[in-house]
Coordinates of N, CA and C in Angstrom, one line a residue:
X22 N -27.7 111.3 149.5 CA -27.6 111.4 148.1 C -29.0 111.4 147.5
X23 N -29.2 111.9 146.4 CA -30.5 112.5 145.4 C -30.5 112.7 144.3
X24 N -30.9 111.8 143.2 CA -30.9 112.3 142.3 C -32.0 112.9 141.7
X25 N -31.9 114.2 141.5 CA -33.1 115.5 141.3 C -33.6 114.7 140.3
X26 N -32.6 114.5 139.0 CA -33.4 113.9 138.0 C -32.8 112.9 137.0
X27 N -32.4 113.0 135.4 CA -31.7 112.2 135.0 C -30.5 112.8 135.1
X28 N -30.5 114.0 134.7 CA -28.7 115.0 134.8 C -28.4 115.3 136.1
X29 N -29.0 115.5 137.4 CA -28.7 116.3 138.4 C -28.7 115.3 139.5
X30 N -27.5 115.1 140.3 CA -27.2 114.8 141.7 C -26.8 115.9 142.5
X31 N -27.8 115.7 143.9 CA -27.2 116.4 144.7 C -27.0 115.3 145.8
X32 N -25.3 115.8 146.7 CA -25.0 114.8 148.0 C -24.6 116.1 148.7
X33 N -25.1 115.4 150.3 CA -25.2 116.2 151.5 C -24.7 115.6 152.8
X34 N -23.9 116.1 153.1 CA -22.7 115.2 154.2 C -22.7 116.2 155.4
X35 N -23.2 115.6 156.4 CA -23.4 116.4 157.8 C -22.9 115.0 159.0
X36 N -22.0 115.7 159.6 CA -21.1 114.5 160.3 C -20.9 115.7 162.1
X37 N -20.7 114.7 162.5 CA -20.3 115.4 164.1 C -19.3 114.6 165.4
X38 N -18.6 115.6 165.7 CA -17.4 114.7 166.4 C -17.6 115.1 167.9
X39 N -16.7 114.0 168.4 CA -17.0 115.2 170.1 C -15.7 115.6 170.2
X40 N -15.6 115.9 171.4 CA -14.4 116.3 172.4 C -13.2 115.8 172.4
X41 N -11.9 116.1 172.4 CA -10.4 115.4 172.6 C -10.3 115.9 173.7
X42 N -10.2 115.1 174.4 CA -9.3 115.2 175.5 C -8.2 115.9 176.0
X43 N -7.3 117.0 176.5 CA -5.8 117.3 176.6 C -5.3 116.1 177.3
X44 N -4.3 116.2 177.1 CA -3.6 115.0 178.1 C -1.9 115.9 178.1
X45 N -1.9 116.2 178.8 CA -0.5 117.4 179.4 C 0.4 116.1 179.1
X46 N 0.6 115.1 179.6 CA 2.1 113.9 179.6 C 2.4 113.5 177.7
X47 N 1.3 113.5 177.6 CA 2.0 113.1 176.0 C 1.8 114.4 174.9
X48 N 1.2 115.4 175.4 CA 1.2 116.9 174.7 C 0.0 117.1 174.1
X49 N -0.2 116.5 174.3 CA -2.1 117.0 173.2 C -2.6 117.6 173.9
X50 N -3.0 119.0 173.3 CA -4.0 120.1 173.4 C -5.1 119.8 173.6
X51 N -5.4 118.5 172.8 CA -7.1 118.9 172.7 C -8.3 119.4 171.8
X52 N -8.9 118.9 171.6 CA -9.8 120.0 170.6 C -11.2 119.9 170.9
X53 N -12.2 121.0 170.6 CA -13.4 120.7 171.2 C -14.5 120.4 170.2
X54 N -15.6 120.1 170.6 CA -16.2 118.8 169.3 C -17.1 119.9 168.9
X55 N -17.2 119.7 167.0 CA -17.9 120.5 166.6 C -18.9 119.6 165.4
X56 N -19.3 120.2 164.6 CA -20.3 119.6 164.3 C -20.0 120.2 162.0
X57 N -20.1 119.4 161.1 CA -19.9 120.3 159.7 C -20.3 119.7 158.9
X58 N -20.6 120.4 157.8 CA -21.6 119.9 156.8 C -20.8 120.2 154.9
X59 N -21.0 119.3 154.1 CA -20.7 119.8 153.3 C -21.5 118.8 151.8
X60 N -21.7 119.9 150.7 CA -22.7 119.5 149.9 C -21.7 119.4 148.0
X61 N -22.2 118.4 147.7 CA -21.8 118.2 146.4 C -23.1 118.2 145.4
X62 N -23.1 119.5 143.9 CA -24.5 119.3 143.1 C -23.3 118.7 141.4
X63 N -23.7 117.5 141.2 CA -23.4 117.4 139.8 C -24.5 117.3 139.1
X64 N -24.0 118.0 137.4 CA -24.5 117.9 136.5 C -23.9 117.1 135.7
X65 N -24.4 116.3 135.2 CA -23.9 115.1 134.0 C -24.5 115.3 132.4
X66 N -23.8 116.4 132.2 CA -23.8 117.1 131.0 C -24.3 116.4 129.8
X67 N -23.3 115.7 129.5 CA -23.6 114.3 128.6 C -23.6 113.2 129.1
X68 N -23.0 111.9 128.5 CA -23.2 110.5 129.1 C -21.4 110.8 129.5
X69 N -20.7 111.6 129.1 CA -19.6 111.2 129.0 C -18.8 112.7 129.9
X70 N -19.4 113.6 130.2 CA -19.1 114.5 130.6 C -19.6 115.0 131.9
X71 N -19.3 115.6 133.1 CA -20.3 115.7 134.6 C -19.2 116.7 134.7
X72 N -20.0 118.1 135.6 CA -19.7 119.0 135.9 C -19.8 119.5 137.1
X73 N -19.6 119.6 138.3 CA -19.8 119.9 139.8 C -19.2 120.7 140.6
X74 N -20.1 121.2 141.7 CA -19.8 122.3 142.3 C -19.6 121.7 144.1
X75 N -18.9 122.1 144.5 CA -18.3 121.3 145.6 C -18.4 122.3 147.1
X76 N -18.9 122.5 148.3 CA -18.6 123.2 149.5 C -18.5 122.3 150.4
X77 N -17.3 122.4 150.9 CA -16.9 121.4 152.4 C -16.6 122.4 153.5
X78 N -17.0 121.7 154.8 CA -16.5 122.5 156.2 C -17.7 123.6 156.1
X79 N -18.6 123.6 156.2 CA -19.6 124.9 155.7 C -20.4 125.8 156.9
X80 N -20.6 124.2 158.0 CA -20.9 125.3 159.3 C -19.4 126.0 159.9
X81 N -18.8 126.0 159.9 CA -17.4 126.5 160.5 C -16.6 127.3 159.8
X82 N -16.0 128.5 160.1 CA -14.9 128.9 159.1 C -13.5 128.3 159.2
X83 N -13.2 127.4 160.2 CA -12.2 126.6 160.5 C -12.1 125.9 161.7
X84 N -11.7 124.4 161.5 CA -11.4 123.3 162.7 C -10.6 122.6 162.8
X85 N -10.1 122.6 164.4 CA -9.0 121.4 164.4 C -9.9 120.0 164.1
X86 N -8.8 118.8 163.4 CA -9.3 117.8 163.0 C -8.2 116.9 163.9
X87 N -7.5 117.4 165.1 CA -6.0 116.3 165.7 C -6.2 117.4 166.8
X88 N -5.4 116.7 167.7 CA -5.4 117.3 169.3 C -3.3 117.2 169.4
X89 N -2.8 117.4 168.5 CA -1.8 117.9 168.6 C -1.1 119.2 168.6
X90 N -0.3 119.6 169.4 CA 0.5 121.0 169.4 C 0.5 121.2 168.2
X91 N 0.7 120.8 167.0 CA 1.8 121.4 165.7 C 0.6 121.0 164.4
X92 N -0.6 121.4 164.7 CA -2.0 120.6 164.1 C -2.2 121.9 163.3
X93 N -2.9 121.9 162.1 CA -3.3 123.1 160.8 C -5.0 122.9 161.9
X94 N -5.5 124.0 161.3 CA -6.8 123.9 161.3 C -7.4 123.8 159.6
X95 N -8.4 123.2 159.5 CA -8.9 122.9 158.3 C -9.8 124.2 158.2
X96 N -9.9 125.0 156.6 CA -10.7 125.9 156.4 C -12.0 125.4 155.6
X97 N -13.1 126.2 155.5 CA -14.5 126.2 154.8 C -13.5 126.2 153.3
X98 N -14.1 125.6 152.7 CA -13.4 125.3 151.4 C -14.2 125.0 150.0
X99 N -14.5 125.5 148.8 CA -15.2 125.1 147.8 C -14.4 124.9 146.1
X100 N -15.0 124.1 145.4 CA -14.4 123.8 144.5 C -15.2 123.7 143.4
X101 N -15.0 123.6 142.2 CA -15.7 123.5 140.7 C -14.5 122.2 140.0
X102 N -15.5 121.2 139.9 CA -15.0 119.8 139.4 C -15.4 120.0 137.6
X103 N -14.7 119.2 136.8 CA -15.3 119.1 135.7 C -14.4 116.8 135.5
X104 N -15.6 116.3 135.3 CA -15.0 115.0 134.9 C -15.1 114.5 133.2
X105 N -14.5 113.8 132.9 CA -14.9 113.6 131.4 C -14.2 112.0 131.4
X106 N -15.1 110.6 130.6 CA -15.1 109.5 130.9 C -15.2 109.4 129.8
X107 N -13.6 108.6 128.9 CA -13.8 108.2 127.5 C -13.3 106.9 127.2

């Protein structure tokens, strides 16, 4: 986390998993260990207003996060926040 200045935060989240295991008796697939990163920049417009831009999952275009048969993969994902505190 960083704050550029009085308006501007930037946070930077870089995390890494390893390996799951398969295990054939209880059904888990398994998943293999990857590595992702993802960045939040707010602006805090006024005292009362912040505005932010959001990218998660950013090395990857998609990962298992479970080593079960019937598991989503998570996609690269971004977002535009607006907060307002009265």
């Amino acid at each position: 986390q960083m704050q550029l200045n009085e308006r501007l935060q930037l946070d930077v989240d870089v995390r890494a998993y390893g390996d799951v295991p398969r295990l054939r008796a209880s059904g888990y697939v398994g998943t293999e260990s990857y590595a992702e990163a993802s960045v939040r920049l707010g602006w805090r417009i006024t005292e009362a207003l912040e505005l932010s831009v959001v990218g998660q999952n950013l090395l990857n275009d998609q990962h298992a996060e479970a080593s079960e048969a019937r598991r989503t993969e998570v996609p690269r994902s971004a977002h535009v926040g607006l907060r307002w505190a009265y």
